Coordinates of C-alpha atoms in Angstrom, one line a residue:
X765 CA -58.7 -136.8 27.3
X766 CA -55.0 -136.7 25.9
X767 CA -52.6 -137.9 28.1
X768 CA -50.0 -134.3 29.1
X769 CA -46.9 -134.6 26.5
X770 CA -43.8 -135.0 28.0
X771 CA -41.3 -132.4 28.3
X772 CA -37.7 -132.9 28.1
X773 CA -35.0 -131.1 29.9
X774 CA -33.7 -130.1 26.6
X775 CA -37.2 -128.3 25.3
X776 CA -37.7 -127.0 29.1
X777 CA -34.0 -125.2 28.8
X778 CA -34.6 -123.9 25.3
X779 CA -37.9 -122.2 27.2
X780 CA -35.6 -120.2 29.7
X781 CA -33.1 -119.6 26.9
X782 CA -35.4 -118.0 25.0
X783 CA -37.6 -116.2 27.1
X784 CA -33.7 -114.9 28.5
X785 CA -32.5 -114.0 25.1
X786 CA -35.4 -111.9 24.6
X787 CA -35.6 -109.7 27.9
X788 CA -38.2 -111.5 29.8
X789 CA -36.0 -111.5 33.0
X790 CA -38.7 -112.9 34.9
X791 CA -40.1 -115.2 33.3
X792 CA -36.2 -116.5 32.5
X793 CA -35.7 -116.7 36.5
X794 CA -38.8 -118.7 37.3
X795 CA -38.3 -120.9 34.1
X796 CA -34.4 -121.7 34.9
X797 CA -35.4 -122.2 38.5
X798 CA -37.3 -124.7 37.4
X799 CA -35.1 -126.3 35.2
X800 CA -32.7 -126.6 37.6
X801 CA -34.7 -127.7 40.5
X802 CA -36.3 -131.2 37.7
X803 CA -32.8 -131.6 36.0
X804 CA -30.3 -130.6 38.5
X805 CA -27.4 -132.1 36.2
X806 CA -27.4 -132.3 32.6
X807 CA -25.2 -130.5 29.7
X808 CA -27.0 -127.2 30.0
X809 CA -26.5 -126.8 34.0
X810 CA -23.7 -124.3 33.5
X811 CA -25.4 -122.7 31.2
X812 CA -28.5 -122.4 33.2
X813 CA -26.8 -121.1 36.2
X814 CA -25.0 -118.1 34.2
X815 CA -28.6 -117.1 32.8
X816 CA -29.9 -117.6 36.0
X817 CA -27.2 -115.4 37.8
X818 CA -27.6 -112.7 34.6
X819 CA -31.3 -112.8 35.1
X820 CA -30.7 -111.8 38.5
X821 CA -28.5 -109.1 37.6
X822 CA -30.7 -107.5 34.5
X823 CA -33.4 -106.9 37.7
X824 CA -31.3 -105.5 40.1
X825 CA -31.2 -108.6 42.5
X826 CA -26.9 -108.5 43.0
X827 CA -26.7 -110.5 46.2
X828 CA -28.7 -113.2 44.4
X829 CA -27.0 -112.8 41.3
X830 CA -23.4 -113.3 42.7
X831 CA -24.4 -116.5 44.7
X832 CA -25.4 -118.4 41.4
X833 CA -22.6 -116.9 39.6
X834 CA -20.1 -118.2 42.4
X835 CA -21.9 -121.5 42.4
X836 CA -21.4 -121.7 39.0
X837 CA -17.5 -120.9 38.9
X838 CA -17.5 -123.2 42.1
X839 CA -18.9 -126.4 40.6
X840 CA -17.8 -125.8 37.2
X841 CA -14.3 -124.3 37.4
X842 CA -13.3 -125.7 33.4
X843 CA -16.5 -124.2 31.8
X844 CA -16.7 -121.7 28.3
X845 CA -18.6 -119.7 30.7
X846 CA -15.8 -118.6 33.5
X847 CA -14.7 -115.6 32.1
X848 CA -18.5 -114.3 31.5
X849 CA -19.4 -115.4 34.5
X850 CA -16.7 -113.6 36.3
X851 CA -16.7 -110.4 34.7
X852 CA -20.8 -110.6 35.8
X853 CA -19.7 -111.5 38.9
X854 CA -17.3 -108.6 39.4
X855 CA -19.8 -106.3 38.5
X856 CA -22.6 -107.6 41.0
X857 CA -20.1 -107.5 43.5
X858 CA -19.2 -103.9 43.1
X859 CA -22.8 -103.2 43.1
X860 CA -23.2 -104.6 46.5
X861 CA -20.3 -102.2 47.5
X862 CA -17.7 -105.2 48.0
X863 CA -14.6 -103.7 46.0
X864 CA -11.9 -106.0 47.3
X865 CA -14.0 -109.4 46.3
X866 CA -14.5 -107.9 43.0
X867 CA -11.1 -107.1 42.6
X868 CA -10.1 -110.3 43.7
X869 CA -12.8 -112.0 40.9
X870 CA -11.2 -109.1 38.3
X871 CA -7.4 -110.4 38.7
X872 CA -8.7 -114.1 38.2
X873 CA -9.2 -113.4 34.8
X874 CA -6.5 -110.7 34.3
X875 CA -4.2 -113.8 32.4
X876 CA -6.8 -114.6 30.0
X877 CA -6.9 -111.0 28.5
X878 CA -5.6 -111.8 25.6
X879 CA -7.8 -114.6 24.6
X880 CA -10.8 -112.0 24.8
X881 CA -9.6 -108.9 23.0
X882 CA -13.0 -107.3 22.8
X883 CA -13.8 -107.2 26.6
X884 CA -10.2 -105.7 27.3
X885 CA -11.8 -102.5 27.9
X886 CA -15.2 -103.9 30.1
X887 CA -12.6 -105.7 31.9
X888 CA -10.0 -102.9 33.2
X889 CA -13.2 -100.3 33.5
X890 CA -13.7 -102.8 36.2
X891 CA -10.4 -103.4 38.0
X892 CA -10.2 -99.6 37.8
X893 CA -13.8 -99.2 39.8
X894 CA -12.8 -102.0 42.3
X895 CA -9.5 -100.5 43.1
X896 CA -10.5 -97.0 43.9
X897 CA -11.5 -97.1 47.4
X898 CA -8.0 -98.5 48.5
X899 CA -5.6 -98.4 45.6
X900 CA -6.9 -95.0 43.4
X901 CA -3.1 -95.0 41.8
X902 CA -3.6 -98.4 41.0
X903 CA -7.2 -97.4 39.3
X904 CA -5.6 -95.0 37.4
X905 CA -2.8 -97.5 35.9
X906 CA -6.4 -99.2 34.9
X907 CA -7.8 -96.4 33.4
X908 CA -4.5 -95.2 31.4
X909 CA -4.6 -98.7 30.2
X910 CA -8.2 -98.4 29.0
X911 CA -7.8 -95.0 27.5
X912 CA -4.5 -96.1 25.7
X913 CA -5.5 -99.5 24.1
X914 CA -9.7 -99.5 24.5
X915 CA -12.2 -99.1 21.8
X916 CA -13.4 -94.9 21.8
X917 CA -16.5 -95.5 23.8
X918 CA -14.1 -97.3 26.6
X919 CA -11.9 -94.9 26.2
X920 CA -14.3 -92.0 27.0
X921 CA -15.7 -93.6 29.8
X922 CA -12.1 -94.4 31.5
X923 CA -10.7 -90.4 31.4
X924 CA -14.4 -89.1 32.8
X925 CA -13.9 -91.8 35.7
X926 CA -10.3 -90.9 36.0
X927 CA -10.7 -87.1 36.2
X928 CA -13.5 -87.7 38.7
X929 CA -10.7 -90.3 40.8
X930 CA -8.2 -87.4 40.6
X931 CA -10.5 -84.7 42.1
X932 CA -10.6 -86.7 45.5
X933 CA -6.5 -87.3 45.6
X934 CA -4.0 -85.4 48.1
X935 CA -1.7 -82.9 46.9
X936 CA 1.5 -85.9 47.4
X937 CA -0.7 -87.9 45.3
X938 CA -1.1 -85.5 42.5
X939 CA 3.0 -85.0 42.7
X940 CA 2.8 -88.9 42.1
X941 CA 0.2 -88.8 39.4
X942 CA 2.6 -85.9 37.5
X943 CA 5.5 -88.2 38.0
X944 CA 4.3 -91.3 36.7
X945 CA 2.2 -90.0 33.9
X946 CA 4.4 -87.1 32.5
X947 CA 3.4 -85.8 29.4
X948 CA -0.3 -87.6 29.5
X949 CA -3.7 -86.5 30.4
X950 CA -3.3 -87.4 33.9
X951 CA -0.3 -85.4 34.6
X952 CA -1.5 -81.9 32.9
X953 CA -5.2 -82.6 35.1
X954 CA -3.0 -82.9 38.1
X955 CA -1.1 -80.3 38.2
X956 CA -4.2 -78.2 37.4
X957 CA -4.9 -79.6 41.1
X958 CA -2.2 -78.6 42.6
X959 CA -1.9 -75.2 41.6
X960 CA -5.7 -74.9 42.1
X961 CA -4.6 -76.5 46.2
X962 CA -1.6 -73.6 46.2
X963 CA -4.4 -70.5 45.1
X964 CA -3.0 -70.6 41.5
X965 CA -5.5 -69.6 39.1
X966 CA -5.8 -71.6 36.2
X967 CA -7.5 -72.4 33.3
X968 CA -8.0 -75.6 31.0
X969 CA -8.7 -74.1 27.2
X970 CA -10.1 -76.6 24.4
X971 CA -11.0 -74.2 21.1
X972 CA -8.7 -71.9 19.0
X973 CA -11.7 -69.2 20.1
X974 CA -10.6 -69.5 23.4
X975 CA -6.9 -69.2 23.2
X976 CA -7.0 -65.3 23.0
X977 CA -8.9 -64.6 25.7
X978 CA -7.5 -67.2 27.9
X979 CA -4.0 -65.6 27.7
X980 CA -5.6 -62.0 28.4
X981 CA -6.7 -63.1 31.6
X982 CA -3.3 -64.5 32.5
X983 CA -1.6 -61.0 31.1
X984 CA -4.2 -59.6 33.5
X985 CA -3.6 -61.3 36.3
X986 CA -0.6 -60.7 39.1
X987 CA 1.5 -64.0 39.9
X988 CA 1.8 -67.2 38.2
X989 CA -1.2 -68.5 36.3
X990 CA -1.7 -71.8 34.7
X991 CA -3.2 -72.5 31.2
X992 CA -3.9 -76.1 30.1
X993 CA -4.0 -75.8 26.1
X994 CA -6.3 -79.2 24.5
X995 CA -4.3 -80.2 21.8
X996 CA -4.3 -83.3 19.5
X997 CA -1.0 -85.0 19.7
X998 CA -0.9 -85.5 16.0
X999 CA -1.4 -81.6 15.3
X1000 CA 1.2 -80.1 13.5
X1001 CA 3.0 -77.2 14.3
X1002 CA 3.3 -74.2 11.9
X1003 CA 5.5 -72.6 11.0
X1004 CA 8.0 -75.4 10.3
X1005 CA 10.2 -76.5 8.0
X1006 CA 10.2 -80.0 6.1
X1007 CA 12.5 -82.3 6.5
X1008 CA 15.0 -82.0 4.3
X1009 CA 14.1 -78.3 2.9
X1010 CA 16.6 -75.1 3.8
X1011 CA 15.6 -73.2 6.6
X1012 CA 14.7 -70.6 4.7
X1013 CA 11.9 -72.8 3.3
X1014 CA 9.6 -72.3 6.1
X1015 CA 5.6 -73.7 5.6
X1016 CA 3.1 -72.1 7.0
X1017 CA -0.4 -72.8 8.7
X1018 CA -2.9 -73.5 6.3
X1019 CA -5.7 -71.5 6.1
X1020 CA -8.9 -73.3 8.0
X1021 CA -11.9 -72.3 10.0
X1022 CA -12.0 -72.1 13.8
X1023 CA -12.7 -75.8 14.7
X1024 CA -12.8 -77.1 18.3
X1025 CA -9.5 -78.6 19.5
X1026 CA -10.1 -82.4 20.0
X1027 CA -8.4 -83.6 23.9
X1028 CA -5.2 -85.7 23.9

């Protein structure tokens, strides 16, 4: 009989690696376990215990997942891994319902932004969602961010989570939101609130097939009434007059079919 070939800690990490890398969640979580239990400190530890903690995570085991995650930014402070790690950890904490510890984790990283252009977005979607519960202004600052400077899907996902933040605010909250977003999103979706609080009927209208009928109601209707017109900011306006030309040069509207208005 052949005597059983060694295995080293390399070949057993590569194992869990792999079996990781391609969605085996858990078989990765037994085979890191393992590796971590026979070679508790070697080069790949870090790297083990950031699997591990994402392992947990892709099966819905949170608590677990942030205790190897923190053990991991706890014993390794310096590692490639800490912003990874930390952005995981964030999210497993907000899963377990802990917002402030998630915030907390979130700000670590806030200074290292830069360095990691292509998780800008991932990374204020989740201040935003760790500040709502006690700071919603402060989720919204998040979320403007996101939508201002993120990549479209990030952008998407930070004005549904925003409208759906703004639904729950007071009316003194919504006078805020106006102030400090004029001219934005927020602002026009806010004052929709309010006047929806005073009995003000309003309406938000985002095709050129609604315009007309919109308006009618309003004609219709006794009192003050509210219409929020979707229109891309880099629309132009017709009639108007180049710059330069006489006014008596006026340009009008080319002639196109009825398209949807895109939101600002």
């Amino acid at each position: 009989m052949r005597p059983p070939v060694a295995v080293t800690a390399e070949e057993e990490y590569q194992r869990a690696r792999r079996a990781y890398e391609e969605g085996r969640w858990e078989q990765a979580l037994y085979l890191l376990k393992r590796f971590l239990r026979e070679y508790p400190r070697t080069q790949w530890t870090d790297e083990a215990l950031y699997l591990l903690g994402s392992s947990c995570y892709e099966l819905g085991e949170y608590r677990e997942a942030a205790r190897y995650l923190e053990d991991l930014l706890e014993r390794f402070p310096e590692t490639p891994l800490r912003w990874d790690a930390s952005l995981r950890w964030a999210e497993a904490l907000l899963h377990m319902g802990k917002e402030e510890k998630a915030l907390e984790v979130a700000k670590g990283v806030l200074p290292y932004k830069d360095q990691h252009p292509e998780d800008l977005g991932k990374l204020l979607l989740l201040l935003g969602r760790s500040s709502r519960p006690r700071h919603p202004l402060g989720a919204l600052s998040y979320y403007y961010e996101v939508y201002s400077r993120g990549r479209p899907t990030d952008r998407s996902v930070a004005r549904e989570e925003a409208l759906a933040l703004l639904e729950g605010l007071s009316p003194s909250q919504w006078r805020e939101v106006m102030s400090r977003w004029e001219g934005t999103f927020l602002s026009v979706y806010a004052a929709l609130k309010i006047a929806e609080a005073y009995g003000i009927p309003a309406l938000r209208v985002e095709s050129k097939a609604e315009v007309v009928p919109a308006i009618e109601q309003a004609v219709r209707t006794e009192g003050p009434f509210l219409i929020d017109f979707r229109i891309n900011p880099e629309e132009n306006v017709f009639p108007m007059v180049a710059p330069g030309a006489a006014l008596a040069e006026i340009m009008e509207a080319p002639s196109t079919d009825d398209v949807p208005l895109p939101g600002n």
